[in-house]
Short mmCIF file of C-alpha atoms in Angstrom, two decimals:
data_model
loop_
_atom_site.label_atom_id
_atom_site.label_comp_id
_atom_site.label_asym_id
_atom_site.label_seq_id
_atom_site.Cartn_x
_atom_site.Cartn_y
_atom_site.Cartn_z
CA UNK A 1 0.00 0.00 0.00
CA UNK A 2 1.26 3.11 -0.91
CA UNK A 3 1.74 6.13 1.55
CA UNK A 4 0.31 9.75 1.42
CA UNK A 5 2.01 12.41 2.68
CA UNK A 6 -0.70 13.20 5.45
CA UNK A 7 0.40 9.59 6.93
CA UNK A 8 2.02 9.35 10.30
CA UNK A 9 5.72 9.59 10.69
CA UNK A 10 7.67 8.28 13.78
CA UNK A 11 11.54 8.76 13.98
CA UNK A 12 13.36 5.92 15.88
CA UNK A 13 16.53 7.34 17.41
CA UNK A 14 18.45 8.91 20.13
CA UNK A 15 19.73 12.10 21.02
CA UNK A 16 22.18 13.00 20.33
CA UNK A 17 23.17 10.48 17.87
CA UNK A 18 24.85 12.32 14.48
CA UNK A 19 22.83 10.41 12.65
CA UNK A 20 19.61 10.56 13.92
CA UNK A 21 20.27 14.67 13.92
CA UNK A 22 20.66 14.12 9.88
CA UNK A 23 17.40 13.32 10.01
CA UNK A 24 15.63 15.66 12.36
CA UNK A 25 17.32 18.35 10.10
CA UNK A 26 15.62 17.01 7.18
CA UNK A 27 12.41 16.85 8.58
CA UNK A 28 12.93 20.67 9.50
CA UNK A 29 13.56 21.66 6.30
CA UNK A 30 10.95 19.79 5.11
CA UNK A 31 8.48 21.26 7.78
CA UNK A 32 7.24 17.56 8.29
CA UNK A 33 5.55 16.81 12.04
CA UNK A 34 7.43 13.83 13.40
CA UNK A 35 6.93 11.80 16.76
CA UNK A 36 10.31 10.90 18.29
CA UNK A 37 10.32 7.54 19.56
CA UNK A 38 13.12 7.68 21.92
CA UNK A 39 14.82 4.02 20.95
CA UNK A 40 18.09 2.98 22.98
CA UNK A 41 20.41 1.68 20.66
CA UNK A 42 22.06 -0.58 23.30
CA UNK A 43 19.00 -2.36 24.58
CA UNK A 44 17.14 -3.11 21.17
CA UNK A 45 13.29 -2.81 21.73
CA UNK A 46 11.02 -4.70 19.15
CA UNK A 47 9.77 -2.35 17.05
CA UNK A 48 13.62 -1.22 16.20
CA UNK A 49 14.03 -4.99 15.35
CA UNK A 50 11.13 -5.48 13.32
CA UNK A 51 11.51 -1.99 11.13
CA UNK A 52 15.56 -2.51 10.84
CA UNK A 53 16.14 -6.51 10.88
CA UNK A 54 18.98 -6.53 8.29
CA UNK A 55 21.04 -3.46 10.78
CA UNK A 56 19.33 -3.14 14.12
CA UNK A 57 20.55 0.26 14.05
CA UNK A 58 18.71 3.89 14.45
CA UNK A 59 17.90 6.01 12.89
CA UNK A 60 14.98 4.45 11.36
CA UNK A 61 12.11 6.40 10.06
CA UNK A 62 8.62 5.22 10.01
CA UNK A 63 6.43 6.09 7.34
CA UNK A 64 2.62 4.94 7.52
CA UNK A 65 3.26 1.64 8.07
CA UNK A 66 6.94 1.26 5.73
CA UNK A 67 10.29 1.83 7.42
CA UNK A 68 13.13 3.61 5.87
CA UNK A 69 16.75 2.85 7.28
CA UNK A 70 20.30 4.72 7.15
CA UNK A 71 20.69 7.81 7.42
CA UNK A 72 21.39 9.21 4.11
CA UNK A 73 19.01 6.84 2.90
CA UNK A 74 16.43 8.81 4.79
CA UNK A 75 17.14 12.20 3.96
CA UNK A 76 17.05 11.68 0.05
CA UNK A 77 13.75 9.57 0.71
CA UNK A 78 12.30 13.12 2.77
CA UNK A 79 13.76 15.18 -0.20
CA UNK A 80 11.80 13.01 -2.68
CA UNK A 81 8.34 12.23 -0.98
CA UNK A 82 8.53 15.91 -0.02
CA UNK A 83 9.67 16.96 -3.27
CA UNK A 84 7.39 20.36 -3.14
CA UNK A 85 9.29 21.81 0.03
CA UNK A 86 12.71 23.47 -0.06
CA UNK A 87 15.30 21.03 -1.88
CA UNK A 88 17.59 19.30 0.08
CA UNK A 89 19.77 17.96 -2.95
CA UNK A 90 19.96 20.99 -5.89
CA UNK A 91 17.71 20.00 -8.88
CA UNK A 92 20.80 20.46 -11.35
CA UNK A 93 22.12 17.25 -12.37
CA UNK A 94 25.99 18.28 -12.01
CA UNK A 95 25.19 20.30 -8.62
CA UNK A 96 23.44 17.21 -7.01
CA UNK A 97 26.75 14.93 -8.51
CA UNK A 98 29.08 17.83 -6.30
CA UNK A 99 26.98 17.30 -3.48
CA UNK A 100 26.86 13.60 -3.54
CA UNK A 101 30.77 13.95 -3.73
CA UNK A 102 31.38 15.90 -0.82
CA UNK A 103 28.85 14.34 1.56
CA UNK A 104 30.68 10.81 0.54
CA UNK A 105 33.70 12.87 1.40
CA UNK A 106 32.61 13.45 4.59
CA UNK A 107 31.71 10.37 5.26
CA UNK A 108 34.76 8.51 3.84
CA UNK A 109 37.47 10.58 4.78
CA UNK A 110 36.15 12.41 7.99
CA UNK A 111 34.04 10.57 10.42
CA UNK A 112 36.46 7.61 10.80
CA UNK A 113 38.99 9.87 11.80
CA UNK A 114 36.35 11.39 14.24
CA UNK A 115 35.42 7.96 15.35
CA UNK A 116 39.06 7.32 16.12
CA UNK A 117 39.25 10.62 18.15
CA UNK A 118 35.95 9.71 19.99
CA UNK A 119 38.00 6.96 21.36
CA UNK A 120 41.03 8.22 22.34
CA UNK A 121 41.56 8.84 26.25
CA UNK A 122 44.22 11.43 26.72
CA UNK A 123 44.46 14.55 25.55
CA UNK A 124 47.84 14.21 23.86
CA UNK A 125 46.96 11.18 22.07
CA UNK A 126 44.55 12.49 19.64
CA UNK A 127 47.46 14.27 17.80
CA UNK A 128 48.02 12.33 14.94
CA UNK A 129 44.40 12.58 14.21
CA UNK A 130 43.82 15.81 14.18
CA UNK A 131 46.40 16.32 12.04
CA UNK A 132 44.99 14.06 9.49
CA UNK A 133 41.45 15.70 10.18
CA UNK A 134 43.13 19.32 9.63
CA UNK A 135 44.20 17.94 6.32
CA UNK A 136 40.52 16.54 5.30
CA UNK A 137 38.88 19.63 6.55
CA UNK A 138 41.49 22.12 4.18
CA UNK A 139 40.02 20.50 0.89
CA UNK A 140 36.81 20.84 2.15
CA UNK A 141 37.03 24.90 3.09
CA UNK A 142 38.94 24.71 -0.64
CA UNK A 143 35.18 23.42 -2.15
CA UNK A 144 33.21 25.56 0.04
CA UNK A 145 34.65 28.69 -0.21
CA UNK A 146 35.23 27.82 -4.23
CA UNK A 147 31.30 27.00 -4.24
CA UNK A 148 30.12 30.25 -2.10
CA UNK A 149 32.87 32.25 -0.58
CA UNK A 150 34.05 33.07 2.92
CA UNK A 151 31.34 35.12 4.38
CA UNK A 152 27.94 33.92 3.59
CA UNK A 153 25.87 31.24 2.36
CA UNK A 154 26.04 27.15 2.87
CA UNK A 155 27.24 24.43 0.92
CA UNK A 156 24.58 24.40 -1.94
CA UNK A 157 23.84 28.13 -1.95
CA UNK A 158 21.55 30.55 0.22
CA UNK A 159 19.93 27.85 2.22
CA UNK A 160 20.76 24.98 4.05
CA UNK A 161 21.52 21.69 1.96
CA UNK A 162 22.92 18.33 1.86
CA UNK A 163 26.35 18.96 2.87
CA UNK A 164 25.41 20.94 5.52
CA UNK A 165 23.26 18.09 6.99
CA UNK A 166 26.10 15.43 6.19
CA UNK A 167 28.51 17.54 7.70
CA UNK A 168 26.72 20.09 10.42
CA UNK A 169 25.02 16.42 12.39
CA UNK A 170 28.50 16.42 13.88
CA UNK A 171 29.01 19.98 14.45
CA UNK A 172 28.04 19.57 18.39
CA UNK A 173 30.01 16.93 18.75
CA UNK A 174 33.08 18.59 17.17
CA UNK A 175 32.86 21.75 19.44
CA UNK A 176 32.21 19.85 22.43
CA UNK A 177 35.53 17.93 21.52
CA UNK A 178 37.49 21.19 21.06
CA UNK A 179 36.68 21.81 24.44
CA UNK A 180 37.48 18.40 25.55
CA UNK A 181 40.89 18.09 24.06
CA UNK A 182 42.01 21.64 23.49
CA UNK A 183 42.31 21.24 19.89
CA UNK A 184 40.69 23.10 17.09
CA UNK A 185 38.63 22.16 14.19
CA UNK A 186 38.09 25.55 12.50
CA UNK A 187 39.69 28.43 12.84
CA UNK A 188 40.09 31.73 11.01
CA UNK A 189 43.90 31.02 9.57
CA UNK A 190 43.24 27.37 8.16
CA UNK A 191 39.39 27.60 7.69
CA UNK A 192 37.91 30.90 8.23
CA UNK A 193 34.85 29.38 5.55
CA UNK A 194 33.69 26.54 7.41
CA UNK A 195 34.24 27.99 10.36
CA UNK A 196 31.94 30.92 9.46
CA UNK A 197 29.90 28.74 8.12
CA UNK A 198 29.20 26.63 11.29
CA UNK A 199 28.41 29.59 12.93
CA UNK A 200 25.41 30.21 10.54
CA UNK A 201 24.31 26.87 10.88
CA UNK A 202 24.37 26.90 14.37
CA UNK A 203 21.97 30.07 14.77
CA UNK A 204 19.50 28.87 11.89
CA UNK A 205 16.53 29.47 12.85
CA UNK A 206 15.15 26.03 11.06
CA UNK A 207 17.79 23.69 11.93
CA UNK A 208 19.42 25.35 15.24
CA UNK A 209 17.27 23.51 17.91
CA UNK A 210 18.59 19.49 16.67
CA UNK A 211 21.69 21.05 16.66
CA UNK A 212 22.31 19.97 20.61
CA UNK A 213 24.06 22.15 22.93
CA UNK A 214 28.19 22.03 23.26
CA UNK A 215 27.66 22.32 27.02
CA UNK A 216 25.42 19.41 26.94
CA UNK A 217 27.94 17.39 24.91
CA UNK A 218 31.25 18.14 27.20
CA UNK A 219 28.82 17.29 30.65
CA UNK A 220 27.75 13.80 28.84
CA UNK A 221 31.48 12.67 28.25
CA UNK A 222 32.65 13.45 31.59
CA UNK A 223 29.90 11.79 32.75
CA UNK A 224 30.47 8.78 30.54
CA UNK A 225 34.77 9.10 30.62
CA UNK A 226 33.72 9.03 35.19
CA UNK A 227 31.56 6.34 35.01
CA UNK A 228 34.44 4.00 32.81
CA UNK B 1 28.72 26.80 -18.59
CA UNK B 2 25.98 24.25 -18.58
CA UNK B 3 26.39 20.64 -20.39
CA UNK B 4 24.03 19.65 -22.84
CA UNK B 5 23.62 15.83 -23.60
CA UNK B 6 25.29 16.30 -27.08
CA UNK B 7 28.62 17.13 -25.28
CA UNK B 8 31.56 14.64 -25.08
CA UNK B 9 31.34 12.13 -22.81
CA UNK B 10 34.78 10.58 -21.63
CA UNK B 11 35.14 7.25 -19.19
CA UNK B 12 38.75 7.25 -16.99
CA UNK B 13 39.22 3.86 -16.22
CA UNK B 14 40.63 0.49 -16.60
CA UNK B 15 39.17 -2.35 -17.70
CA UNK B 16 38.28 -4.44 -15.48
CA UNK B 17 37.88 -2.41 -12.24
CA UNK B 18 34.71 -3.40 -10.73
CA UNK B 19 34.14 0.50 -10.36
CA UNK B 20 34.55 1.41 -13.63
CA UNK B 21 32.09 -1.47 -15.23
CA UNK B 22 29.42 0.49 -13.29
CA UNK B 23 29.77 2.78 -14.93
CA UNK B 24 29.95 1.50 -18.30
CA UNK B 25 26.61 -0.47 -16.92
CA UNK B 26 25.01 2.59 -16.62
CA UNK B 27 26.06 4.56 -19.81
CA UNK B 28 24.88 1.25 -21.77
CA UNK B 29 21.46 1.41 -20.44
CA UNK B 30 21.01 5.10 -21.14
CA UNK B 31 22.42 4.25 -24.57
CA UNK B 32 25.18 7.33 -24.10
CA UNK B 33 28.11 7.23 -26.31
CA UNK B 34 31.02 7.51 -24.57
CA UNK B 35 34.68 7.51 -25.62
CA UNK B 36 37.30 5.16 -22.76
CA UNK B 37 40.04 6.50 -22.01
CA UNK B 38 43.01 3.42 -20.57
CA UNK B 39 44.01 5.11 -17.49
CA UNK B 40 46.50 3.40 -15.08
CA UNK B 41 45.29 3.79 -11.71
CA UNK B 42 49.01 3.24 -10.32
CA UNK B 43 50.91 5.61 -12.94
CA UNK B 44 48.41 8.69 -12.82
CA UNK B 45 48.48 10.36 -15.64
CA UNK B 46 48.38 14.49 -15.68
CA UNK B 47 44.60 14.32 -17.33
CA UNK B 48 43.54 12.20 -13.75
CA UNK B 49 44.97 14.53 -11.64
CA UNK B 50 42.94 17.62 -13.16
CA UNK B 51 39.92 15.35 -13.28
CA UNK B 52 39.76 13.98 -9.46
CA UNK B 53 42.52 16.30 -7.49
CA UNK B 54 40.78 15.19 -4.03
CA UNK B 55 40.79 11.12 -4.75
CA UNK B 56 42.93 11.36 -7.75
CA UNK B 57 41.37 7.69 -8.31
CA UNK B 58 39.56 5.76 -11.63
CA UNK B 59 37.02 6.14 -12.23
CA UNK B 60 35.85 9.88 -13.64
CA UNK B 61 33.52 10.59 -15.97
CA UNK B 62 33.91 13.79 -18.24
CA UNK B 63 31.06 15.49 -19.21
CA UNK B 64 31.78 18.23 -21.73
CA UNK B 65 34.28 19.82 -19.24
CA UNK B 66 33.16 18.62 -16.03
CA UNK B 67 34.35 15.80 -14.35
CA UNK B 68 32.15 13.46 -12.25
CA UNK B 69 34.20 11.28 -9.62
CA UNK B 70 33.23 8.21 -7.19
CA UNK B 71 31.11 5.30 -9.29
CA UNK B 72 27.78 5.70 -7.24
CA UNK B 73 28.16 9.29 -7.60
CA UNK B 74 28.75 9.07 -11.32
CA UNK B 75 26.00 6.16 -11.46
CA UNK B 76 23.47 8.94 -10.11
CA UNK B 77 24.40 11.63 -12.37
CA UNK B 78 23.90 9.19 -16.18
CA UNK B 79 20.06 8.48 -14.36
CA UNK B 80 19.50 12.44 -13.21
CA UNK B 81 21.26 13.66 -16.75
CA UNK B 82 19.93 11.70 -19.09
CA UNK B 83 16.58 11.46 -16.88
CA UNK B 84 14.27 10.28 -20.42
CA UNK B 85 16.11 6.85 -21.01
CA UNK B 86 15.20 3.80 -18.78
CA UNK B 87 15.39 4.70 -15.36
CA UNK B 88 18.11 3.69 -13.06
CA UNK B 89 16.39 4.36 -9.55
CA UNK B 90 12.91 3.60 -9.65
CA UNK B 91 10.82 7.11 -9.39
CA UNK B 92 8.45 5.70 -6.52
CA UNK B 93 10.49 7.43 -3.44
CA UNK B 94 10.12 4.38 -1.16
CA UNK B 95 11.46 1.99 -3.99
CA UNK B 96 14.56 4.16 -4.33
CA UNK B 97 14.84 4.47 -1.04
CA UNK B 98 14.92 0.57 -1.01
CA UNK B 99 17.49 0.24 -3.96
CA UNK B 100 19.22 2.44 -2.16
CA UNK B 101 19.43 0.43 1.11
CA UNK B 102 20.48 -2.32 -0.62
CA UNK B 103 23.10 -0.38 -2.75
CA UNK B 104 24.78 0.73 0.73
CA UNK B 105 24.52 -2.95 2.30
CA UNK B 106 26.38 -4.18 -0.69
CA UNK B 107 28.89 -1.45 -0.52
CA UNK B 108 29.46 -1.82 3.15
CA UNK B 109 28.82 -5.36 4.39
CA UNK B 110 29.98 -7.37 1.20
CA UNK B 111 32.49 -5.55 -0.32
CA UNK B 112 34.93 -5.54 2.68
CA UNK B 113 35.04 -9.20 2.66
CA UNK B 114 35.31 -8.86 -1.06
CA UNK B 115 38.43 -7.13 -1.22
CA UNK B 116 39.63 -9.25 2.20
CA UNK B 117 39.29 -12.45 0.35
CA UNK B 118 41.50 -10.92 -2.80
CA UNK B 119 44.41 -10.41 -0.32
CA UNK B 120 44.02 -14.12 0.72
CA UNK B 121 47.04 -16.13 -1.33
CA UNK B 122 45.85 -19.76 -0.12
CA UNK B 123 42.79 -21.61 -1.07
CA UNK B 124 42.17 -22.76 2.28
CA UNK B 125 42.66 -19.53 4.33
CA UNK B 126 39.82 -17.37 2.87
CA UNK B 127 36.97 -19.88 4.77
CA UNK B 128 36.15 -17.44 7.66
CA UNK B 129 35.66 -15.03 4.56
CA UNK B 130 33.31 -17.16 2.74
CA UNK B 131 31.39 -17.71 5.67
CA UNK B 132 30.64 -14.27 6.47
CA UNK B 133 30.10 -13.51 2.99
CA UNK B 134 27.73 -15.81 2.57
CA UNK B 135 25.54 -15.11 5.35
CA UNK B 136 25.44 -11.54 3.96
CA UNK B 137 24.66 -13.21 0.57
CA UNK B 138 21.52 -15.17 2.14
CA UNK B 139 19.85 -11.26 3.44
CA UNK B 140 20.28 -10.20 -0.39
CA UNK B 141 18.49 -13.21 -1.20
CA UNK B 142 15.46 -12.73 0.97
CA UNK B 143 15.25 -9.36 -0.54
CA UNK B 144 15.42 -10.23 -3.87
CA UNK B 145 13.24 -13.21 -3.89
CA UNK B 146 11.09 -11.20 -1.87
CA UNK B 147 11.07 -8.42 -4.64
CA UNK B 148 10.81 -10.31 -7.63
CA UNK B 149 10.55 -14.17 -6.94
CA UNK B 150 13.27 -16.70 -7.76
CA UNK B 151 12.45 -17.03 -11.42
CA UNK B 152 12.66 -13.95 -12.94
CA UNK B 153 13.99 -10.14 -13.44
CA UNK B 154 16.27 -8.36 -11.57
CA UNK B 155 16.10 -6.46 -8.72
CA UNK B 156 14.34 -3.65 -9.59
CA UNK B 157 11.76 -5.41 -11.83
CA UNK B 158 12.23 -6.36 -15.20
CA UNK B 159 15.28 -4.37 -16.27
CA UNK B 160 18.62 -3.94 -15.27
CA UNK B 161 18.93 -0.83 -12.26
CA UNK B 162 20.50 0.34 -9.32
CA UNK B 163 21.60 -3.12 -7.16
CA UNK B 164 21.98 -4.83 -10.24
CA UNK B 165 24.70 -2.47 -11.29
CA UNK B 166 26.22 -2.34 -7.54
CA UNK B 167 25.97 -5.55 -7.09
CA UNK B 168 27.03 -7.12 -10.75
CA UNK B 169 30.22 -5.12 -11.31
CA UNK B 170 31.39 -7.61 -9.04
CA UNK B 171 29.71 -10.67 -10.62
CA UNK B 172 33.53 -11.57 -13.21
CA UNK B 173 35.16 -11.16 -10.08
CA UNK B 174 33.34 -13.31 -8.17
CA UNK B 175 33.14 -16.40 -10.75
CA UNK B 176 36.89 -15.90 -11.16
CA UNK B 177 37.24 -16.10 -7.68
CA UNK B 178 35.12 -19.52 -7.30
CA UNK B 179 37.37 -21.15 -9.92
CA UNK B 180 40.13 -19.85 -8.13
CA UNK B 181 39.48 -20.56 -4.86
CA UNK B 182 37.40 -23.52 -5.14
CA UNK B 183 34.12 -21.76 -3.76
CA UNK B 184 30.72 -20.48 -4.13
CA UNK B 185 29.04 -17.82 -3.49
CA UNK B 186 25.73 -18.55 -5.26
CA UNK B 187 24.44 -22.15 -5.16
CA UNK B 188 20.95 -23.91 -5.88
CA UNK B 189 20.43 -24.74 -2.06
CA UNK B 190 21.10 -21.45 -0.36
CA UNK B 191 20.73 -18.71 -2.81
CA UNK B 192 18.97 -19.98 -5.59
CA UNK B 193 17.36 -16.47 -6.39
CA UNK B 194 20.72 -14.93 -7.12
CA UNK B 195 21.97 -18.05 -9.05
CA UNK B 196 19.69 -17.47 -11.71
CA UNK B 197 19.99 -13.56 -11.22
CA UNK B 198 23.55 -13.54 -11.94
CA UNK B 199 22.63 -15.93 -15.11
CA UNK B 200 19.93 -13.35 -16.23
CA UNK B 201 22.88 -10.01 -15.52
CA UNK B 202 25.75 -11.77 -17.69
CA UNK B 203 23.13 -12.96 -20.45
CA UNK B 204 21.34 -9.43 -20.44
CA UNK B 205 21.64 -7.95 -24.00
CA UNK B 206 22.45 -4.62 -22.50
CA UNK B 207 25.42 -4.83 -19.88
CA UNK B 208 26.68 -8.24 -21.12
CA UNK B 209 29.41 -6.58 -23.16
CA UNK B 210 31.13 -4.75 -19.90
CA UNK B 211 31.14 -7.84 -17.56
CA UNK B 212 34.51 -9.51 -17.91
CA UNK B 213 34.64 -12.88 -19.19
CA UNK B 214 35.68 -14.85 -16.40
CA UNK B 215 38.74 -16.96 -18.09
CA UNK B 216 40.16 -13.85 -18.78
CA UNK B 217 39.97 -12.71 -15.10
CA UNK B 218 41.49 -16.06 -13.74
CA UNK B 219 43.88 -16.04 -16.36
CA UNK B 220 45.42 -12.57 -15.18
CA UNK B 221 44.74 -13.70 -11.65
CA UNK B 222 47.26 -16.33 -12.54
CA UNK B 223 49.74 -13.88 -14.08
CA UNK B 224 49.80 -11.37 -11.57
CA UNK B 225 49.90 -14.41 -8.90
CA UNK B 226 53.37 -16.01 -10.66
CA UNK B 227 54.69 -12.79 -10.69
CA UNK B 228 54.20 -11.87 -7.16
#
C-alpha cells in the first residue's frame, strides 16, 4: 500500500546520535511533524528490530506503516516524498553529482577519523588525528569557499543543503571535543569558511534547535569518561 | 557553462575495475556514447589529476568539461542527466529508497570481505571469509526473492537498475574467484534467487558486453599471482 504524505511519521533514534540529527534536520527543512520515539540503541526494543532486521541500528524512520533505514538513505527519501518543500539535494544534475561527492567525502574521509578521536583517552593522544582531520577539513574549506565564498551562504547556496546536513550532524560533537581536548577544528587562519559557516548553521533558525548544545555534549562525556 | 547531452562524454578507467564497469553499466542502459580512455590507476596520468585532485582515483567521468568522480556518484548523475532513457532508480520514493538500502549494504557489508578475500594467497585460508560472505549473501536473497521471486527479473523489476549495477560489477570477479578458490558464493540450495539472477545479468543484451569474461579474469589472476 502506498503512503500519502498526510500519513504518520515516527523517527526511531536517540539524542544525540549524528545520525539521527541528519534526520531531524531534514524533517525541519521539510516542515514535516514527526513523533520521536526515543529508541536505545544498546538495549534493542522490538519495534527497532522489526523496522531494521537486516542493521538493528537507528535512525529508522517510520512512514505509515513502511520503514526507511540509514541515514542518508532517509534524507534523500524526505527530499523526494517531499519533493514540493525546499530542496535538500539541488535540482541540477551536475550540482546534485558535487553534493553527492562531498557528503561521501565526509563520510569517507572524515568521520572515521572522528570515530578514532571519539576513542582516544588522553588529551595528547589524539594528535596524529587531528592532524589528518586538519588535512581533510582544508580540501573541504577549498570546495566551500570555491562554491560560495568566505562570508555567507552554505554548501549548496543561500539555504541549508545536503552537505550541511552530512557535515553540520556532527558539528556539536566537534565543538564539544574542542573543548574536551584543546584542539581546534576551524579556525580563522586554516578555515575561516567553514568555520563561518558553522556559525550560521548553528543560529538557523530552522535547523538550530537538533543542533544539541556544546555544554550538553562536554557534561555527557565526563559523565560517561567518570563512570568507565 | 551548462552541459548539454550532445557534449563529449569521456570514461577514466581500466578495464576491469569493478568500479569502472558500473559505470559503463550505466552509460549502456542510457544508450550514451562515450569515448574510454586506458588510465592506469598506479601511474596517474596528468589528465587524472585535473579530473579527481581530491581522490585522484579511476574512475571519472567527463562530461563536456566537467568531471564526475566516485562510481555511485557518477551512477546517479547518467540516471539524473539523461533522466528520459530507462530509469536507473525507480521514481516511486520508497522503492529508491529501497534500492538504495540495498546499494549501501552491498557497498558496506559485502564488499569488505570482497576485497579481504582478494588479499588471501591460499585456497584454504579465505573460509572465515566465505562464511561471512555468505551469510550476507543469504539477506540479499530474501530481498530479492522477496522483490521479484526466484524465477525472474532483476532487482528492480524487469530491467537492469541500481543493485543490479552495484551488485554485478562484481559478478567476473566473483566467478573468477570460485574457480580460483574452489568456492561459491551462489548455489541452488542457499541462494537460488541470485543463481539465476547472476545468469539473467551476464546474459542481459544490455550490460553483457562490460562484464569480464571470467577466463580472462582467472587467467590474469594467474599472471599477476606467478609474478608476485
Amino acid at each position: 500500500m502506498a503512503v500519502a504524505a498526510s500519513d504518520d511519521v515516527k523517527l526511531l533514534g536517540v539524542r544525540p546520535s549524528p545520525y539521527v540529527i541528519r534526520v531531524e534536520m531534514a524533517l525541519k527543512l521539510k516542515s514535516v511533524e514527526y513523533e520521536f520515539i526515543e529508541t536505545d540503541p544498546h538495549n534493542k526494543n522490538e519495534l527497532l528490530l522489526q523496522a531494521n532486521p537486516v542493521h538493528k541500528k537507528i535512525p529508522v524512520l517510520i512512514h505509515g506503516n513502511r520503514p526507511i533505514c540509514e541515514s542518508l538513505v532517509i534524507v534523500q527519501y524526505i527530499d523526494d516524498f517531499w519533493g514540493d518543500g525546499p530542496s535538500i539535494l539541488p535540482s541540477d544534475p551536475y550540482q546534485r553529482a558535487k553534493a553527492r561527492f562531498w557528503a561521501t567525502y565526509v563520510d569517507d574521509k572524515l568521520l572515521p577519523l572522528f570515530k578514532e578521536l571519539k576513542e582516544v583517552k588522553e588529551k595528547g593522544a589524539g594528535k596524529a588525528i587531528i592532524e589528518k582531520m586538519t588535512e581533510k577539513l582544508a580540501l573541504l574549506e577549498e570546495a566551500f569557499v570555491s562554491s560560495c565564498g568566505k562570508e555567507k551562504g552554505f554548501f549548496g547556496g543561500d539555504d541549508v543543503s545536503y552537505v550541511d546536513i552530512v557535515l553540520g550532524c556532527y558539528l556539536g560533537w566537534m565543538r564539544a571535543i574542542e573543548i574536551l581536548m584543546d584542539v581546534k577544528f576551524f579556525d580563522e587562519t586554516s578555515t575561516p569558511g567553514l568555520l563561518a559557516w558553522a556559525e550560521r548553521l548553528c543560529s538557523d533558525s530552522i535547523v538550530k534547535d537538533v543542533i544539541p548544545s556544546t555544554q550538553k555534549l562536554v557534561d555527557l562525556a565526563r559523565v560517561k569518561a567518570s563512570s568507565e
